[in-house]
mmCIF file with all atom_site columns, C-alpha atoms in Angstrom:
data_model
loop_
_atom_site.group_PDB
_atom_site.id
_atom_site.type_symbol
_atom_site.label_atom_id
_atom_site.label_alt_id
_atom_site.label_comp_id
_atom_site.label_asym_id
_atom_site.label_entity_id
_atom_site.label_seq_id
_atom_site.pdbx_PDB_ins_code
_atom_site.Cartn_x
_atom_site.Cartn_y
_atom_site.Cartn_z
_atom_site.occupancy
_atom_site.B_iso_or_equiv
_atom_site.pdbx_formal_charge
_atom_site.auth_seq_id
_atom_site.auth_comp_id
_atom_site.auth_asym_id
_atom_site.auth_atom_id
_atom_site.pdbx_PDB_model_num
ATOM 1   C CA . MET S 1 1   ? 96.261  -25.160 30.660  1.00 0.00 ? 562 MET S CA 1
ATOM 2   C CA . GLN S 1 2   ? 93.860  -22.457 30.075  1.00 0.00 ? 563 GLN S CA 1
ATOM 3   C CA . PRO S 1 3   ? 91.194  -22.313 27.253  1.00 0.00 ? 564 PRO S CA 1
ATOM 4   C CA . HIS S 1 4   ? 92.774  -19.250 25.598  1.00 0.00 ? 565 HIS S CA 1
ATOM 5   C CA . HIS S 1 5   ? 96.301  -20.792 25.768  1.00 0.00 ? 566 HIS S CA 1
ATOM 6   C CA . LEU S 1 6   ? 94.897  -23.652 23.576  1.00 0.00 ? 567 LEU S CA 1
ATOM 7   C CA . ALA S 1 7   ? 93.333  -21.292 21.245  1.00 0.00 ? 568 ALA S CA 1
ATOM 8   C CA . ALA S 1 8   ? 96.305  -19.497 20.895  1.00 0.00 ? 569 ALA S CA 1
ATOM 9   C CA . ALA S 1 9   ? 98.249  -22.576 20.167  1.00 0.00 ? 570 ALA S CA 1
ATOM 10  C CA . VAL S 1 10  ? 95.819  -23.471 17.461  1.00 0.00 ? 571 VAL S CA 1
ATOM 11  C CA . PHE S 1 11  ? 96.206  -20.093 15.902  1.00 0.00 ? 572 PHE S CA 1
ATOM 12  C CA . ALA S 1 12  ? 99.793  -20.631 15.778  1.00 0.00 ? 573 ALA S CA 1
ATOM 13  C CA . LEU S 1 13  ? 99.607  -24.005 14.231  1.00 0.00 ? 574 LEU S CA 1
ATOM 14  C CA . LEU S 1 14  ? 97.340  -22.479 11.512  1.00 0.00 ? 575 LEU S CA 1
ATOM 15  C CA . ALA S 1 15  ? 99.748  -20.003 10.726  1.00 0.00 ? 576 ALA S CA 1
ATOM 16  C CA . LEU S 1 16  ? 102.121 -22.502 9.521   1.00 0.00 ? 577 LEU S CA 1
ATOM 17  C CA . PRO S 1 17  ? 100.366 -23.407 6.096   1.00 0.00 ? 578 PRO S CA 1
ATOM 18  C CA . ALA S 1 18  ? 100.451 -19.563 5.253   1.00 0.00 ? 579 ALA S CA 1
ATOM 19  C CA . PHE S 1 19  ? 104.305 -19.739 5.693   1.00 0.00 ? 580 PHE S CA 1
ATOM 20  C CA . VAL S 1 20  ? 104.639 -22.880 3.841   1.00 0.00 ? 581 VAL S CA 1
ATOM 21  C CA . SER S 1 21  ? 102.605 -21.311 0.959   1.00 0.00 ? 582 SER S CA 1
ATOM 22  C CA . ALA S 1 22  ? 104.651 -18.102 1.183   1.00 0.00 ? 583 ALA S CA 1
ATOM 23  C CA . GLY S 1 23  ? 107.684 -20.282 0.405   1.00 0.00 ? 584 GLY S CA 1
ATOM 24  C CA . TRP S 1 24  ? 106.016 -22.266 -2.478  1.00 0.00 ? 585 TRP S CA 1
ATOM 25  C CA . LEU S 1 25  ? 105.263 -19.057 -4.121  1.00 0.00 ? 586 LEU S CA 1
ATOM 26  C CA . ARG S 1 26  ? 108.673 -17.507 -3.719  1.00 0.00 ? 587 ARG S CA 1
ATOM 27  C CA . ASP S 1 27  ? 110.326 -20.662 -5.077  1.00 0.00 ? 588 ASP S CA 1
ATOM 28  C CA . GLY S 1 28  ? 107.820 -20.463 -8.254  1.00 0.00 ? 589 GLY S CA 1
ATOM 29  C CA . ARG S 1 29  ? 106.343 -23.758 -7.297  1.00 0.00 ? 590 ARG S CA 1
ATOM 30  C CA . VAL S 1 30  ? 102.690 -22.587 -7.326  1.00 0.00 ? 591 VAL S CA 1
ATOM 31  C CA . PRO S 1 31  ? 101.813 -21.412 -10.963 1.00 0.00 ? 592 PRO S CA 1
ATOM 32  C CA . VAL S 1 32  ? 99.597  -18.267 -10.312 1.00 0.00 ? 593 VAL S CA 1
ATOM 33  C CA . ALA S 1 33  ? 100.614 -16.483 -13.245 1.00 0.00 ? 594 ALA S CA 1
ATOM 34  C CA . ARG S 1 34  ? 100.279 -19.382 -15.694 1.00 0.00 ? 595 ARG S CA 1
ATOM 35  C CA . GLY S 1 35  ? 97.998  -18.411 -18.777 1.00 0.00 ? 596 GLY S CA 1
ATOM 36  C CA . ALA S 1 36  ? 98.572  -14.763 -18.364 1.00 0.00 ? 597 ALA S CA 1
ATOM 37  C CA . ARG S 1 37  ? 98.945  -12.928 -21.691 1.00 0.00 ? 598 ARG S CA 1
ATOM 38  C CA . GLY S 1 38  ? 102.378 -11.522 -22.319 1.00 0.00 ? 599 GLY S CA 1
ATOM 39  C CA . MET S 1 39  ? 103.512 -12.147 -19.084 1.00 0.00 ? 600 MET S CA 1
ATOM 40  C CA . THR S 1 40  ? 107.577 -12.367 -19.116 1.00 0.00 ? 601 THR S CA 1
ATOM 41  C CA . GLY S 1 41  ? 109.622 -14.606 -16.696 1.00 0.00 ? 602 GLY S CA 1
ATOM 42  C CA . ARG S 1 42  ? 110.623 -11.444 -14.857 1.00 0.00 ? 603 ARG S CA 1
ATOM 43  C CA . ARG S 1 43  ? 107.233 -10.379 -14.386 1.00 0.00 ? 604 ARG S CA 1
ATOM 44  C CA . ARG S 1 44  ? 106.109 -13.918 -13.326 1.00 0.00 ? 605 ARG S CA 1
ATOM 45  C CA . ARG S 1 45  ? 108.710 -13.882 -10.536 1.00 0.00 ? 606 ARG S CA 1
ATOM 46  C CA . ALA S 1 46  ? 107.769 -10.336 -9.451  1.00 0.00 ? 607 ALA S CA 1
ATOM 47  C CA . LEU S 1 47  ? 104.269 -11.495 -9.115  1.00 0.00 ? 608 LEU S CA 1
ATOM 48  C CA . ASP S 1 48  ? 105.289 -14.833 -7.146  1.00 0.00 ? 609 ASP S CA 1
ATOM 49  C CA . ASN S 1 49  ? 107.562 -12.584 -4.983  1.00 0.00 ? 610 ASN S CA 1
ATOM 50  C CA . ARG S 1 50  ? 104.656 -10.005 -4.081  1.00 0.00 ? 611 ARG S CA 1
ATOM 51  C CA . LEU S 1 51  ? 102.225 -12.796 -3.364  1.00 0.00 ? 612 LEU S CA 1
ATOM 52  C CA . ALA S 1 52  ? 104.681 -14.563 -1.202  1.00 0.00 ? 613 ALA S CA 1
ATOM 53  C CA . ARG S 1 53  ? 105.154 -11.256 0.841   1.00 0.00 ? 614 ARG S CA 1
ATOM 54  C CA . LEU S 1 54  ? 101.442 -10.903 1.198   1.00 0.00 ? 615 LEU S CA 1
ATOM 55  C CA . MET S 1 55  ? 101.005 -14.539 2.325   1.00 0.00 ? 616 MET S CA 1
ATOM 56  C CA . HIS S 1 56  ? 103.966 -14.103 4.855   1.00 0.00 ? 617 HIS S CA 1
ATOM 57  C CA . MET S 1 57  ? 101.976 -11.197 6.281   1.00 0.00 ? 618 MET S CA 1
ATOM 58  C CA . VAL S 1 58  ? 98.978  -13.322 6.479   1.00 0.00 ? 619 VAL S CA 1
ATOM 59  C CA . GLY S 1 59  ? 100.989 -15.670 8.615   1.00 0.00 ? 620 GLY S CA 1
ATOM 60  C CA . VAL S 1 60  ? 102.401 -12.911 10.776  1.00 0.00 ? 621 VAL S CA 1
ATOM 61  C CA . ALA S 1 61  ? 99.062  -11.630 11.461  1.00 0.00 ? 622 ALA S CA 1
ATOM 62  C CA . MET S 1 62  ? 97.912  -15.097 12.600  1.00 0.00 ? 623 MET S CA 1
ATOM 63  C CA . LEU S 1 63  ? 100.979 -15.183 14.973  1.00 0.00 ? 624 LEU S CA 1
ATOM 64  C CA . ALA S 1 64  ? 100.095 -11.843 16.445  1.00 0.00 ? 625 ALA S CA 1
ATOM 65  C CA . MET S 1 65  ? 96.530  -13.088 16.993  1.00 0.00 ? 626 MET S CA 1
ATOM 66  C CA . ALA S 1 66  ? 98.095  -16.068 18.956  1.00 0.00 ? 627 ALA S CA 1
ATOM 67  C CA . ALA S 1 67  ? 100.264 -13.862 20.935  1.00 0.00 ? 628 ALA S CA 1
ATOM 68  C CA . GLY S 1 68  ? 97.165  -11.564 21.635  1.00 0.00 ? 629 GLY S CA 1
ATOM 69  C CA . LEU S 1 69  ? 95.234  -14.396 22.764  1.00 0.00 ? 630 LEU S CA 1
ATOM 70  C CA . ALA S 1 70  ? 97.946  -15.876 25.033  1.00 0.00 ? 631 ALA S CA 1
ATOM 71  C CA . THR S 1 71  ? 98.378  -12.569 26.596  1.00 0.00 ? 632 THR S CA 1
ATOM 72  C CA . TRP S 1 72  ? 94.748  -11.278 26.803  1.00 0.00 ? 633 TRP S CA 1
ATOM 73  C CA . GLY S 1 73  ? 92.994  -14.101 26.655  1.00 0.00 ? 634 GLY S CA 1
ATOM 74  C CA . GLY S 1 74  ? 91.123  -13.393 29.931  1.00 0.00 ? 635 GLY S CA 1
ATOM 75  C CA . ASP S 1 75  ? 89.848  -9.982  28.523  1.00 0.00 ? 636 ASP S CA 1
ATOM 76  C CA . GLN S 1 76  ? 86.924  -10.381 26.497  1.00 0.00 ? 637 GLN S CA 1
ATOM 77  C CA . ALA S 1 77  ? 86.980  -6.792  24.963  1.00 0.00 ? 638 ALA S CA 1
ATOM 78  C CA . ARG S 1 78  ? 90.546  -7.044  23.961  1.00 0.00 ? 639 ARG S CA 1
ATOM 79  C CA . VAL S 1 79  ? 90.107  -10.407 22.399  1.00 0.00 ? 640 VAL S CA 1
ATOM 80  C CA . ALA S 1 80  ? 87.006  -9.034  20.483  1.00 0.00 ? 641 ALA S CA 1
ATOM 81  C CA . ALA S 1 81  ? 88.988  -6.090  19.255  1.00 0.00 ? 642 ALA S CA 1
ATOM 82  C CA . LEU S 1 82  ? 91.972  -8.447  18.230  1.00 0.00 ? 643 LEU S CA 1
ATOM 83  C CA . ALA S 1 83  ? 89.551  -10.788 16.185  1.00 0.00 ? 644 ALA S CA 1
ATOM 84  C CA . VAL S 1 84  ? 88.206  -7.674  14.520  1.00 0.00 ? 645 VAL S CA 1
ATOM 85  C CA . VAL S 1 85  ? 91.406  -6.113  13.736  1.00 0.00 ? 646 VAL S CA 1
ATOM 86  C CA . LEU S 1 86  ? 92.718  -9.728  12.405  1.00 0.00 ? 647 LEU S CA 1
ATOM 87  C CA . VAL S 1 87  ? 89.627  -10.013 10.187  1.00 0.00 ? 648 VAL S CA 1
ATOM 88  C CA . VAL S 1 88  ? 90.359  -6.724  8.630   1.00 0.00 ? 649 VAL S CA 1
ATOM 89  C CA . VAL S 1 89  ? 94.133  -7.252  8.093   1.00 0.00 ? 650 VAL S CA 1
ATOM 90  C CA . VAL S 1 90  ? 93.515  -10.728 6.762   1.00 0.00 ? 651 VAL S CA 1
ATOM 91  C CA . ASN S 1 91  ? 90.933  -10.032 4.325   1.00 0.00 ? 652 ASN S CA 1
ATOM 92  C CA . GLY S 1 92  ? 92.697  -6.911  3.403   1.00 0.00 ? 653 GLY S CA 1
ATOM 93  C CA . LEU S 1 93  ? 95.867  -9.022  2.392   1.00 0.00 ? 654 LEU S CA 1
ATOM 94  C CA . ALA S 1 94  ? 93.566  -11.262 0.466   1.00 0.00 ? 655 ALA S CA 1
ATOM 95  C CA . VAL S 1 95  ? 91.889  -8.362  -1.743  1.00 0.00 ? 656 VAL S CA 1
ATOM 96  C CA . ALA S 1 96  ? 95.654  -6.996  -2.292  1.00 0.00 ? 657 ALA S CA 1
ATOM 97  C CA . MET S 1 97  ? 96.561  -10.653 -3.654  1.00 0.00 ? 658 MET S CA 1
ATOM 98  C CA . LEU S 1 98  ? 93.588  -10.943 -5.681  1.00 0.00 ? 659 LEU S CA 1
ATOM 99  C CA . LEU S 1 99  ? 94.174  -7.414  -7.043  1.00 0.00 ? 660 LEU S CA 1
ATOM 100 C CA . SER S 1 100 ? 98.048  -8.257  -7.551  1.00 0.00 ? 661 SER S CA 1
ATOM 101 C CA . VAL S 1 101 ? 97.002  -11.411 -9.679  1.00 0.00 ? 662 VAL S CA 1
ATOM 102 C CA . LEU S 1 102 ? 94.240  -9.337  -11.867 1.00 0.00 ? 663 LEU S CA 1
ATOM 103 C CA . ARG S 1 103 ? 96.456  -6.554  -12.423 1.00 0.00 ? 664 ARG S CA 1
ATOM 104 C CA . ALA S 1 104 ? 99.355  -8.779  -13.614 1.00 0.00 ? 665 ALA S CA 1
ATOM 105 C CA . ARG S 1 105 ? 97.115  -10.906 -15.888 1.00 0.00 ? 666 ARG S CA 1
ATOM 106 C CA . ARG S 1 106 ? 95.778  -7.814  -17.298 1.00 0.00 ? 667 ARG S CA 1
ATOM 107 C CA . GLY S 1 107 ? 99.227  -6.483  -18.146 1.00 0.00 ? 668 GLY S CA 1
ATOM 108 C CA . ASP S 1 108 ? 98.778  -3.551  -15.749 1.00 0.00 ? 669 ASP S CA 1
ATOM 109 C CA . TRP S 1 109 ? 101.894 -4.217  -13.541 1.00 0.00 ? 670 TRP S CA 1
ATOM 110 C CA . PRO S 1 110 ? 103.168 -0.862  -11.747 1.00 0.00 ? 671 PRO S CA 1
ATOM 111 C CA . GLY S 1 111 ? 106.798 0.129   -12.718 1.00 0.00 ? 672 GLY S CA 1
ATOM 112 C CA . ASP S 1 112 ? 106.804 -2.051  -15.757 1.00 0.00 ? 673 ASP S CA 1
ATOM 113 C CA . GLY S 1 113 ? 109.164 -0.933  -18.403 1.00 0.00 ? 674 GLY S CA 1
ATOM 114 C CA . ASP S 1 114 ? 108.970 -3.931  -20.468 1.00 0.00 ? 675 ASP S CA 1
#
């Protein structure tokens, strides 16, 4: 087994916690919205579902990195470009999660007719 295949396997394994967390968020087992002022049950579920989708996207991005490493592991330029894209995507998703929680806690939820 070549080193880049091992790295790809590690990335694939490290994506599993993202998928598990997404499932927990979708099922409402992670109380992200607890303590939010005036947040209804419907809004809590909407926030949990949004965060679950974003966390699922993190897992998909990590699996894409694993596939890229397995495919292009010998080409350092492609691996470097792939790593930069992964960092930008995952950090962008983290910012989207943070903004979603802050907006929901502030009561500024888009499309909220309550």
